[in-house]
Amino acid sequence: MADKKAQLIIEGAAPIDLPVYSGTLGPDVVDVRGLTGEGFFTFDPGFMATSSCESKITYIDGEKGVLLHRGYPIEQLAENADFLETCYLLLNGELPTDAEKAEFVSTINNHTMVHEQLKTFFNGFRRDAHPMAIMCGVVGALSAFYHDSLDINDAKHRQISAIRLIAKMPTLAAMVYKYSQGQPLMYPRNDLSYSENFLHMMFNTPCEEKKVNPVLAKAMDRIFVLHADHEQNASTSTVRLTGSSGANPFACIAAGIAALWGPAHGGANEAVLSMLDEIGDVSNIEKFIAKAKDKDDPFKLMGFGHRVYKNFDPRAKVMKQTCDEVLAELGINDPQLELAMKLEEIARNDPYFKERNLYPNVDFYSGIILKAIGIPASMFTVIFATGRTPGWIAHWNEMISGPYKIGRPRQLYTGSTQRDYPTK
């Protein structure tokens, strides 16, 4: 039942009553579905004022800098929970008990390997192909290998698919990297944590296996946690829209990966390094700061401010702390990293940026961390996709578990009216 009603007055038409619903948090929503029967649609490019679904998974208040997963603040999860515990929370709605977590971790560990024949897929790609191009292909191809549990109306099948995707994504991501380097693929190890396993598969070789640095493993885990879900963003909405057609979960996640690929979404931290390359040297920072302030100059400081968070990005504080820990641990002398730290210092203290709340966001720090670890910029979005997979799956499963309709947005048509084909 609606909590209250709104009335829409359109000149020349009778008033239209619309239900208004209230969530547990956030603004009320006006149910406009009844407009279709009255001969009207709403017009909302970018869906900036449209609620496309009802969800219990993640809540964001951009004005206050709040991000909650199942009610838990992201800062608390990043500080106290590891990635697989966060995955369990997103999928199941509650934090796991010790026994539930142990079982979940064990199940994930037992599904990290991929079908051996999948390795032959990689031979069809050029070695210099963008990693996201390969990820789109191989993730979509998983449905050809794991078609024993693709009944989306079966809750058990959905659970198996969720486990497989979360478990195999880091394996596939590392395979993509190794293929680009011409190195042999590394098999996962069940004795390592999720993030340790990822770094092991990325950087070890059959002739030399080094112990994974715990500081780097912790940083990697936090990057995964801080990217696990972000409500109805472009890629999550894409996963839901694809899933609304009844597509299998592997196809839906591949669609999410494709949406994430864009520089306005998942490619933002890669864009940060491109910006640092453009600036070039610490001596050029002041010049580029001035360009960023110039409304007529197309240059933008990438990794500062956020489309959703109007105050501050709650993930950025945790990521900055992690960034400081990694740089201190590695003691890297890298001109680009020095440039990034100097740019951060200047921008954080510049009144122009402070007044506009243009603080470094999660993409700024994550790009620096990943570069320091030794991960190339082309792999950044692949890692983002690995971390975002539990969120995608949670939203897909939430939609499929209840009543839903295939997505079919309408349009404001401004083309030619009907006309006849010219006769000779």
Short mmCIF file of C-alpha atoms in Angstrom, two decimals:
data_model
loop_
_atom_site.label_atom_id
_atom_site.label_comp_id
_atom_site.label_asym_id
_atom_site.label_seq_id
_atom_site.Cartn_x
_atom_site.Cartn_y
_atom_site.Cartn_z
CA MET A 1 0.00 0.00 0.00
CA ALA A 2 1.16 3.52 -0.77
CA ASP A 3 2.07 5.71 2.18
CA LYS A 4 0.62 8.78 0.49
CA LYS A 5 -0.42 10.09 -2.90
CA ALA A 6 0.77 12.71 -5.34
CA GLN A 7 -1.41 14.42 -7.91
CA LEU A 8 -0.11 15.32 -11.35
CA ILE A 9 -1.82 18.27 -13.03
CA ILE A 10 -1.41 18.42 -16.81
CA GLU A 11 -3.02 21.25 -18.73
CA GLY A 12 -6.03 20.02 -20.67
CA ALA A 13 -6.20 16.67 -18.88
CA ALA A 14 -7.85 15.40 -15.72
CA PRO A 15 -5.68 15.27 -12.57
CA ILE A 16 -3.80 11.98 -12.22
CA ASP A 17 -3.33 10.42 -8.77
CA LEU A 18 0.01 8.65 -8.29
CA PRO A 19 1.04 6.49 -5.29
CA VAL A 20 4.03 7.62 -3.21
CA TYR A 21 6.16 5.03 -1.42
CA SER A 22 8.68 5.42 1.37
CA GLY A 23 11.77 3.27 1.77
CA THR A 24 13.59 2.58 5.04
CA LEU A 25 16.12 5.29 4.06
CA GLY A 26 16.26 7.92 1.33
CA PRO A 27 13.72 10.09 -0.45
CA ASP A 28 10.15 9.01 -1.19
CA VAL A 29 9.41 7.74 -4.69
CA VAL A 30 6.43 8.56 -6.90
CA ASP A 31 5.04 5.50 -8.72
CA VAL A 32 4.55 6.72 -12.29
CA ARG A 33 3.53 3.39 -13.81
CA GLY A 34 -0.08 4.57 -14.03
CA LEU A 35 0.88 7.34 -16.46
CA THR A 36 1.06 4.93 -19.37
CA GLY A 37 -2.65 4.23 -19.15
CA GLU A 38 -3.29 7.97 -19.25
CA GLY A 39 -1.21 8.41 -22.41
CA PHE A 40 1.94 9.87 -20.84
CA PHE A 41 5.54 8.80 -20.16
CA THR A 42 8.16 10.43 -17.96
CA PHE A 43 11.34 11.87 -19.50
CA ASP A 44 14.53 11.26 -17.49
CA PRO A 45 17.77 10.95 -19.55
CA GLY A 46 20.40 9.07 -17.57
CA PHE A 47 17.68 7.88 -15.15
CA MET A 48 18.92 10.46 -12.64
CA ALA A 49 15.50 10.78 -10.98
CA THR A 50 14.11 7.32 -11.66
CA SER A 51 14.01 4.35 -9.31
CA SER A 52 14.17 1.31 -11.57
CA CYS A 53 13.72 -1.30 -8.85
CA GLU A 54 13.25 -2.02 -5.17
CA SER A 55 16.35 -3.32 -3.40
CA LYS A 56 17.56 -4.27 0.07
CA ILE A 57 21.26 -4.53 -0.75
CA THR A 58 23.03 -1.15 -0.81
CA TYR A 59 22.08 2.39 0.19
CA ILE A 60 23.93 5.56 -0.78
CA ASP A 61 23.38 9.10 0.51
CA GLY A 62 25.62 11.19 -1.71
CA GLU A 63 24.96 14.43 0.17
CA LYS A 64 26.11 12.97 3.49
CA GLY A 65 28.82 10.67 2.13
CA VAL A 66 27.11 7.49 3.31
CA LEU A 67 27.51 4.02 1.76
CA LEU A 68 25.81 1.08 3.49
CA HIS A 69 25.87 -2.59 2.53
CA ARG A 70 22.87 -4.32 4.11
CA GLY A 71 22.92 -1.49 6.66
CA TYR A 72 26.62 -1.71 7.54
CA PRO A 73 28.82 1.37 6.80
CA ILE A 74 31.50 0.66 4.22
CA GLU A 75 34.18 2.08 6.53
CA GLN A 76 33.37 -0.54 9.17
CA LEU A 77 33.34 -3.36 6.65
CA ALA A 78 36.67 -2.28 5.17
CA GLU A 79 38.19 -2.11 8.65
CA ASN A 80 36.74 -5.28 10.15
CA ALA A 81 35.56 -7.63 7.39
CA ASP A 82 37.48 -9.28 4.59
CA PHE A 83 36.23 -9.56 1.03
CA LEU A 84 34.61 -12.99 1.29
CA GLU A 85 32.76 -11.95 4.44
CA THR A 86 31.49 -8.92 2.52
CA CYS A 87 30.48 -11.22 -0.36
CA TYR A 88 28.48 -13.39 2.06
CA LEU A 89 26.77 -10.30 3.47
CA LEU A 90 25.79 -8.98 0.03
CA LEU A 91 24.49 -12.36 -1.10
CA ASN A 92 22.66 -13.41 2.07
CA GLY A 93 21.68 -10.20 3.84
CA GLU A 94 23.45 -10.94 7.13
CA LEU A 95 27.03 -11.34 8.28
CA PRO A 96 28.09 -14.98 8.56
CA THR A 97 28.72 -16.80 11.80
CA ASP A 98 32.21 -18.26 12.21
CA ALA A 99 30.93 -21.63 10.99
CA GLU A 100 29.08 -20.09 8.03
CA LYS A 101 32.12 -18.09 7.02
CA ALA A 102 34.41 -21.12 7.23
CA GLU A 103 32.04 -23.11 5.04
CA PHE A 104 31.66 -20.24 2.55
CA VAL A 105 35.44 -19.71 2.28
CA SER A 106 35.98 -23.44 1.82
CA THR A 107 33.34 -23.57 -0.91
CA ILE A 108 34.90 -20.61 -2.74
CA ASN A 109 38.38 -22.17 -2.48
CA ASN A 110 37.09 -25.41 -3.98
CA HIS A 111 35.74 -23.61 -7.06
CA THR A 112 38.68 -21.36 -7.98
CA MET A 113 39.93 -23.56 -10.83
CA VAL A 114 38.42 -23.17 -14.28
CA HIS A 115 37.78 -25.88 -16.84
CA GLU A 116 41.12 -26.81 -18.40
CA GLN A 117 39.72 -26.43 -21.90
CA LEU A 118 38.94 -22.78 -21.19
CA LYS A 119 42.68 -22.11 -21.47
CA THR A 120 42.45 -22.78 -25.22
CA PHE A 121 40.11 -19.79 -25.59
CA PHE A 122 43.00 -17.47 -24.85
CA ASN A 123 44.89 -18.60 -27.93
CA GLY A 124 42.23 -16.93 -30.04
CA PHE A 125 43.09 -13.49 -28.66
CA ARG A 126 46.04 -11.32 -29.62
CA ARG A 127 48.62 -11.00 -26.85
CA ASP A 128 48.22 -7.22 -26.93
CA ALA A 129 44.41 -7.29 -26.69
CA HIS A 130 42.92 -5.11 -23.97
CA PRO A 131 42.33 -7.28 -20.87
CA MET A 132 38.69 -6.20 -20.66
CA ALA A 133 38.08 -7.45 -24.20
CA ILE A 134 39.30 -10.88 -23.12
CA MET A 135 37.34 -10.81 -19.85
CA CYS A 136 34.10 -10.06 -21.68
CA GLY A 137 34.69 -13.08 -23.89
CA VAL A 138 35.83 -15.65 -21.36
CA VAL A 139 33.26 -14.78 -18.68
CA GLY A 140 30.43 -15.03 -21.20
CA ALA A 141 31.91 -18.34 -22.36
CA LEU A 142 31.65 -19.84 -18.85
CA SER A 143 28.05 -20.72 -19.61
CA ALA A 144 29.35 -23.15 -22.25
CA PHE A 145 31.28 -25.03 -19.57
CA TYR A 146 28.94 -24.81 -16.57
CA HIS A 147 25.57 -25.35 -18.19
CA ASP A 148 24.57 -27.92 -15.54
CA SER A 149 23.15 -25.19 -13.30
CA LEU A 150 21.70 -22.49 -15.53
CA ASP A 151 18.04 -22.74 -14.48
CA ILE A 152 17.61 -19.20 -13.20
CA ASN A 153 14.31 -20.14 -11.53
CA ASP A 154 16.08 -22.69 -9.32
CA ALA A 155 17.49 -21.05 -6.16
CA LYS A 156 20.12 -23.78 -5.82
CA HIS A 157 21.32 -23.20 -9.38
CA ARG A 158 21.57 -19.46 -8.71
CA GLN A 159 23.64 -20.15 -5.60
CA ILE A 160 26.02 -22.44 -7.49
CA SER A 161 26.45 -19.86 -10.24
CA ALA A 162 27.17 -17.16 -7.65
CA ILE A 163 29.87 -19.29 -6.02
CA ARG A 164 31.43 -20.15 -9.36
CA LEU A 165 31.58 -16.55 -10.52
CA ILE A 166 33.05 -15.14 -7.30
CA ALA A 167 35.58 -17.98 -7.10
CA LYS A 168 36.70 -17.98 -10.72
CA MET A 169 36.90 -14.24 -11.44
CA PRO A 170 40.36 -13.74 -9.86
CA THR A 171 41.61 -16.86 -11.64
CA LEU A 172 40.41 -15.52 -14.98
CA ALA A 173 41.78 -12.04 -14.24
CA ALA A 174 45.22 -13.48 -13.49
CA MET A 175 45.03 -15.65 -16.61
CA VAL A 176 44.35 -12.55 -18.71
CA TYR A 177 47.44 -10.86 -17.26
CA LYS A 178 49.70 -13.88 -17.66
CA TYR A 179 48.57 -14.33 -21.25
CA SER A 180 49.45 -10.71 -22.05
CA GLN A 181 52.92 -11.27 -20.56
CA GLY A 182 53.54 -14.53 -22.40
CA GLN A 183 54.03 -16.32 -19.10
CA PRO A 184 52.61 -19.72 -18.11
CA LEU A 185 49.27 -19.59 -16.31
CA MET A 186 49.40 -20.22 -12.56
CA TYR A 187 46.90 -22.51 -10.85
CA PRO A 188 45.09 -21.27 -7.72
CA ARG A 189 46.05 -22.59 -4.28
CA ASN A 190 43.45 -23.56 -1.70
CA ASP A 191 45.75 -22.71 1.23
CA LEU A 192 45.79 -19.01 0.39
CA SER A 193 43.22 -16.32 1.09
CA TYR A 194 41.20 -14.83 -1.76
CA SER A 195 43.52 -11.84 -2.23
CA GLU A 196 46.71 -13.79 -1.58
CA ASN A 197 45.63 -16.28 -4.20
CA PHE A 198 45.02 -13.52 -6.73
CA LEU A 199 48.48 -11.99 -6.19
CA HIS A 200 50.05 -15.47 -6.27
CA MET A 201 48.47 -16.19 -9.66
CA MET A 202 49.41 -12.74 -10.95
CA PHE A 203 53.07 -12.57 -10.02
CA ASN A 204 54.44 -16.05 -9.29
CA THR A 205 55.79 -18.42 -11.92
CA PRO A 206 56.26 -22.20 -11.95
CA CYS A 207 60.02 -21.76 -11.53
CA GLU A 208 59.75 -19.41 -8.55
CA GLU A 209 56.94 -19.06 -6.04
CA LYS A 210 57.45 -16.26 -3.52
CA LYS A 211 55.38 -15.72 -0.41
CA VAL A 212 52.76 -13.03 -0.94
CA ASN A 213 53.48 -9.84 0.99
CA PRO A 214 50.74 -9.57 3.68
CA VAL A 215 50.58 -5.77 3.40
CA LEU A 216 49.89 -6.03 -0.33
CA ALA A 217 47.38 -8.84 0.20
CA LYS A 218 45.53 -6.69 2.75
CA ALA A 219 45.54 -3.76 0.32
CA MET A 220 44.21 -5.96 -2.47
CA ASP A 221 41.47 -7.28 -0.20
CA ARG A 222 40.41 -3.74 0.72
CA ILE A 223 40.29 -2.74 -2.93
CA PHE A 224 37.94 -5.66 -3.54
CA VAL A 225 35.80 -4.75 -0.50
CA LEU A 226 35.54 -1.08 -1.46
CA HIS A 227 34.41 -2.00 -4.98
CA ALA A 228 32.04 -4.84 -4.02
CA ASP A 229 28.84 -2.92 -4.71
CA HIS A 230 27.67 0.61 -5.39
CA GLU A 231 23.91 0.43 -5.77
CA GLN A 232 22.24 1.06 -9.18
CA ASN A 233 25.25 2.25 -11.16
CA ALA A 234 25.62 1.76 -14.91
CA SER A 235 27.08 -1.75 -14.79
CA THR A 236 24.77 -3.04 -12.04
CA SER A 237 21.75 -1.65 -13.89
CA THR A 238 23.08 -3.35 -17.03
CA VAL A 239 23.30 -6.69 -15.20
CA ARG A 240 19.71 -6.27 -13.98
CA LEU A 241 18.45 -5.21 -17.42
CA THR A 242 20.19 -8.14 -19.10
CA GLY A 243 18.92 -10.50 -16.44
CA SER A 244 15.36 -9.27 -16.93
CA SER A 245 15.35 -10.99 -20.32
CA GLY A 246 16.02 -14.35 -18.63
CA ALA A 247 19.66 -14.48 -19.75
CA ASN A 248 21.99 -16.83 -17.85
CA PRO A 249 24.11 -15.33 -15.04
CA PHE A 250 27.41 -15.61 -16.91
CA ALA A 251 25.98 -13.61 -19.82
CA CYS A 252 24.64 -11.03 -17.36
CA ILE A 253 28.03 -10.58 -15.67
CA ALA A 254 29.73 -10.34 -19.07
CA ALA A 255 27.29 -7.53 -19.90
CA GLY A 256 28.22 -5.83 -16.61
CA ILE A 257 31.90 -6.12 -17.50
CA ALA A 258 31.22 -4.48 -20.87
CA ALA A 259 29.42 -1.57 -19.18
CA LEU A 260 32.20 -1.24 -16.61
CA TRP A 261 34.80 -0.94 -19.36
CA GLY A 262 33.92 2.68 -20.12
CA PRO A 263 36.27 5.39 -18.77
CA ALA A 264 33.32 7.21 -17.17
CA HIS A 265 32.67 4.15 -15.00
CA GLY A 266 35.25 1.45 -14.26
CA GLY A 267 38.07 3.04 -16.19
CA ALA A 268 38.36 6.04 -13.88
CA ASN A 269 41.46 4.87 -12.01
CA GLU A 270 43.15 4.06 -15.32
CA ALA A 271 42.29 7.63 -16.38
CA VAL A 272 44.08 8.92 -13.25
CA LEU A 273 47.39 7.48 -14.45
CA SER A 274 46.78 8.85 -17.94
CA MET A 275 46.26 12.27 -16.38
CA LEU A 276 49.51 11.95 -14.40
CA ASP A 277 51.29 11.09 -17.65
CA GLU A 278 49.83 14.24 -19.19
CA ILE A 279 51.01 16.40 -16.28
CA GLY A 280 54.41 14.78 -16.58
CA ASP A 281 56.36 16.37 -13.75
CA VAL A 282 55.85 17.94 -10.31
CA SER A 283 56.95 21.28 -11.75
CA ASN A 284 53.88 21.27 -14.03
CA ILE A 285 51.28 20.77 -11.30
CA GLU A 286 50.46 24.44 -10.74
CA LYS A 287 49.90 24.94 -14.48
CA PHE A 288 47.49 22.00 -14.64
CA ILE A 289 45.71 23.07 -11.46
CA ALA A 290 45.04 26.39 -13.18
CA LYS A 291 43.77 24.55 -16.27
CA ALA A 292 41.40 22.51 -14.10
CA LYS A 293 39.96 25.74 -12.64
CA ASP A 294 39.47 27.28 -16.09
CA LYS A 295 35.87 26.65 -17.22
CA ASP A 296 36.91 27.04 -20.85
CA ASP A 297 39.72 24.48 -20.62
CA PRO A 298 38.75 20.84 -21.30
CA PHE A 299 41.36 19.49 -18.87
CA LYS A 300 39.92 17.82 -15.76
CA LEU A 301 41.58 16.47 -12.65
CA MET A 302 40.69 12.78 -12.80
CA GLY A 303 40.09 11.04 -9.49
CA PHE A 304 38.82 14.15 -7.69
CA GLY A 305 35.20 14.57 -6.64
CA HIS A 306 32.45 12.08 -7.44
CA ARG A 307 29.21 12.16 -9.40
CA VAL A 308 27.28 10.62 -6.51
CA TYR A 309 29.09 11.93 -3.43
CA LYS A 310 28.61 15.68 -3.10
CA ASN A 311 30.51 15.90 0.18
CA PHE A 312 33.15 13.15 0.30
CA ASP A 313 33.57 9.59 -0.88
CA PRO A 314 33.39 7.42 2.28
CA ARG A 315 35.65 4.84 0.62
CA ALA A 316 38.43 7.35 -0.04
CA LYS A 317 39.59 7.70 3.59
CA VAL A 318 40.09 3.94 3.90
CA MET A 319 41.79 3.80 0.51
CA LYS A 320 44.15 6.66 1.40
CA GLN A 321 45.18 4.84 4.58
CA THR A 322 45.80 1.71 2.53
CA CYS A 323 47.73 3.71 -0.05
CA ASP A 324 50.01 5.13 2.65
CA GLU A 325 50.59 1.62 4.05
CA VAL A 326 51.53 0.18 0.65
CA LEU A 327 53.90 3.01 -0.29
CA ALA A 328 55.58 2.82 3.12
CA GLU A 329 55.96 -0.96 2.83
CA LEU A 330 57.43 -0.88 -0.68
CA GLY A 331 59.49 2.29 -0.33
CA ILE A 332 59.05 2.92 -4.04
CA ASN A 333 60.93 5.72 -5.74
CA ASP A 334 58.63 6.30 -8.69
CA PRO A 335 58.33 9.79 -10.23
CA GLN A 336 54.70 9.18 -11.18
CA LEU A 337 53.75 8.17 -7.63
CA GLU A 338 55.62 11.16 -6.24
CA LEU A 339 53.71 13.34 -8.67
CA ALA A 340 50.41 11.81 -7.52
CA MET A 341 51.17 12.44 -3.85
CA LYS A 342 52.18 16.04 -4.53
CA LEU A 343 49.05 16.62 -6.60
CA GLU A 344 46.93 15.20 -3.77
CA GLU A 345 48.62 17.50 -1.23
CA ILE A 346 48.10 20.64 -3.32
CA ALA A 347 44.50 19.85 -4.31
CA ARG A 348 43.46 18.95 -0.76
CA ASN A 349 44.67 22.35 0.48
CA ASP A 350 43.56 24.53 -2.41
CA PRO A 351 40.51 26.67 -1.45
CA TYR A 352 38.99 26.18 -4.92
CA PHE A 353 38.83 22.42 -4.52
CA LYS A 354 37.92 22.53 -0.82
CA GLU A 355 34.95 24.84 -1.44
CA ARG A 356 33.66 22.47 -4.14
CA ASN A 357 34.40 19.29 -2.15
CA LEU A 358 36.66 18.05 -4.94
CA TYR A 359 38.65 15.71 -2.75
CA PRO A 360 40.57 12.67 -4.02
CA ASN A 361 38.15 9.78 -4.45
CA VAL A 362 38.52 6.00 -4.33
CA ASP A 363 39.70 5.87 -7.96
CA PHE A 364 42.60 8.22 -7.30
CA TYR A 365 44.03 6.13 -4.48
CA SER A 366 43.24 2.72 -5.96
CA GLY A 367 45.12 3.60 -9.14
CA ILE A 368 48.19 4.57 -7.13
CA ILE A 369 48.01 1.38 -5.03
CA LEU A 370 47.64 -0.91 -8.02
CA LYS A 371 50.53 0.75 -9.83
CA ALA A 372 52.71 0.43 -6.72
CA ILE A 373 51.88 -3.28 -6.47
CA GLY A 374 53.04 -3.70 -10.06
CA ILE A 375 49.72 -4.09 -11.84
CA PRO A 376 49.58 -2.34 -15.24
CA ALA A 377 46.89 0.27 -15.84
CA SER A 378 45.21 -1.87 -18.50
CA MET A 379 44.38 -4.40 -15.76
CA PHE A 380 42.75 -1.90 -13.38
CA THR A 381 39.22 -2.31 -14.71
CA VAL A 382 39.58 -6.11 -14.70
CA ILE A 383 40.34 -5.92 -10.97
CA PHE A 384 37.35 -3.59 -10.51
CA ALA A 385 35.17 -6.21 -12.24
CA THR A 386 36.53 -8.93 -9.94
CA GLY A 387 35.63 -6.90 -6.87
CA ARG A 388 32.22 -5.86 -8.22
CA THR A 389 31.11 -9.41 -9.11
CA PRO A 390 29.41 -10.20 -5.74
CA GLY A 391 27.41 -6.98 -6.00
CA TRP A 392 26.32 -7.79 -9.54
CA ILE A 393 25.34 -11.31 -8.54
CA ALA A 394 23.49 -10.12 -5.43
CA HIS A 395 21.40 -7.68 -7.47
CA TRP A 396 20.75 -10.24 -10.21
CA ASN A 397 19.67 -12.85 -7.67
CA GLU A 398 17.47 -10.34 -5.81
CA MET A 399 15.67 -9.49 -9.03
CA ILE A 400 15.24 -13.08 -10.21
CA SER A 401 14.04 -14.18 -6.75
CA GLY A 402 10.95 -11.97 -6.91
CA PRO A 403 8.46 -10.78 -9.50
CA TYR A 404 10.08 -8.79 -12.29
CA LYS A 405 9.43 -7.61 -15.81
CA ILE A 406 11.74 -7.37 -18.77
CA GLY A 407 13.27 -3.90 -18.94
CA ARG A 408 11.78 -1.75 -21.68
CA PRO A 409 12.51 1.98 -21.35
CA ARG A 410 10.39 4.36 -23.43
CA GLN A 411 11.55 7.35 -25.45
CA LEU A 412 10.67 10.88 -26.44
CA TYR A 413 10.54 10.52 -30.22
CA THR A 414 11.67 13.62 -32.14
CA GLY A 415 12.21 12.13 -35.63
CA SER A 416 10.14 12.47 -38.77
CA THR A 417 6.42 11.87 -38.66
CA GLN A 418 4.96 9.15 -40.88
CA ARG A 419 5.64 9.79 -44.56
CA ASP A 420 5.20 7.88 -47.81
CA TYR A 421 7.97 6.40 -49.87
CA PRO A 422 8.37 8.57 -53.03
CA THR A 423 7.02 7.08 -56.22
CA LYS A 424 8.60 7.64 -59.64
#
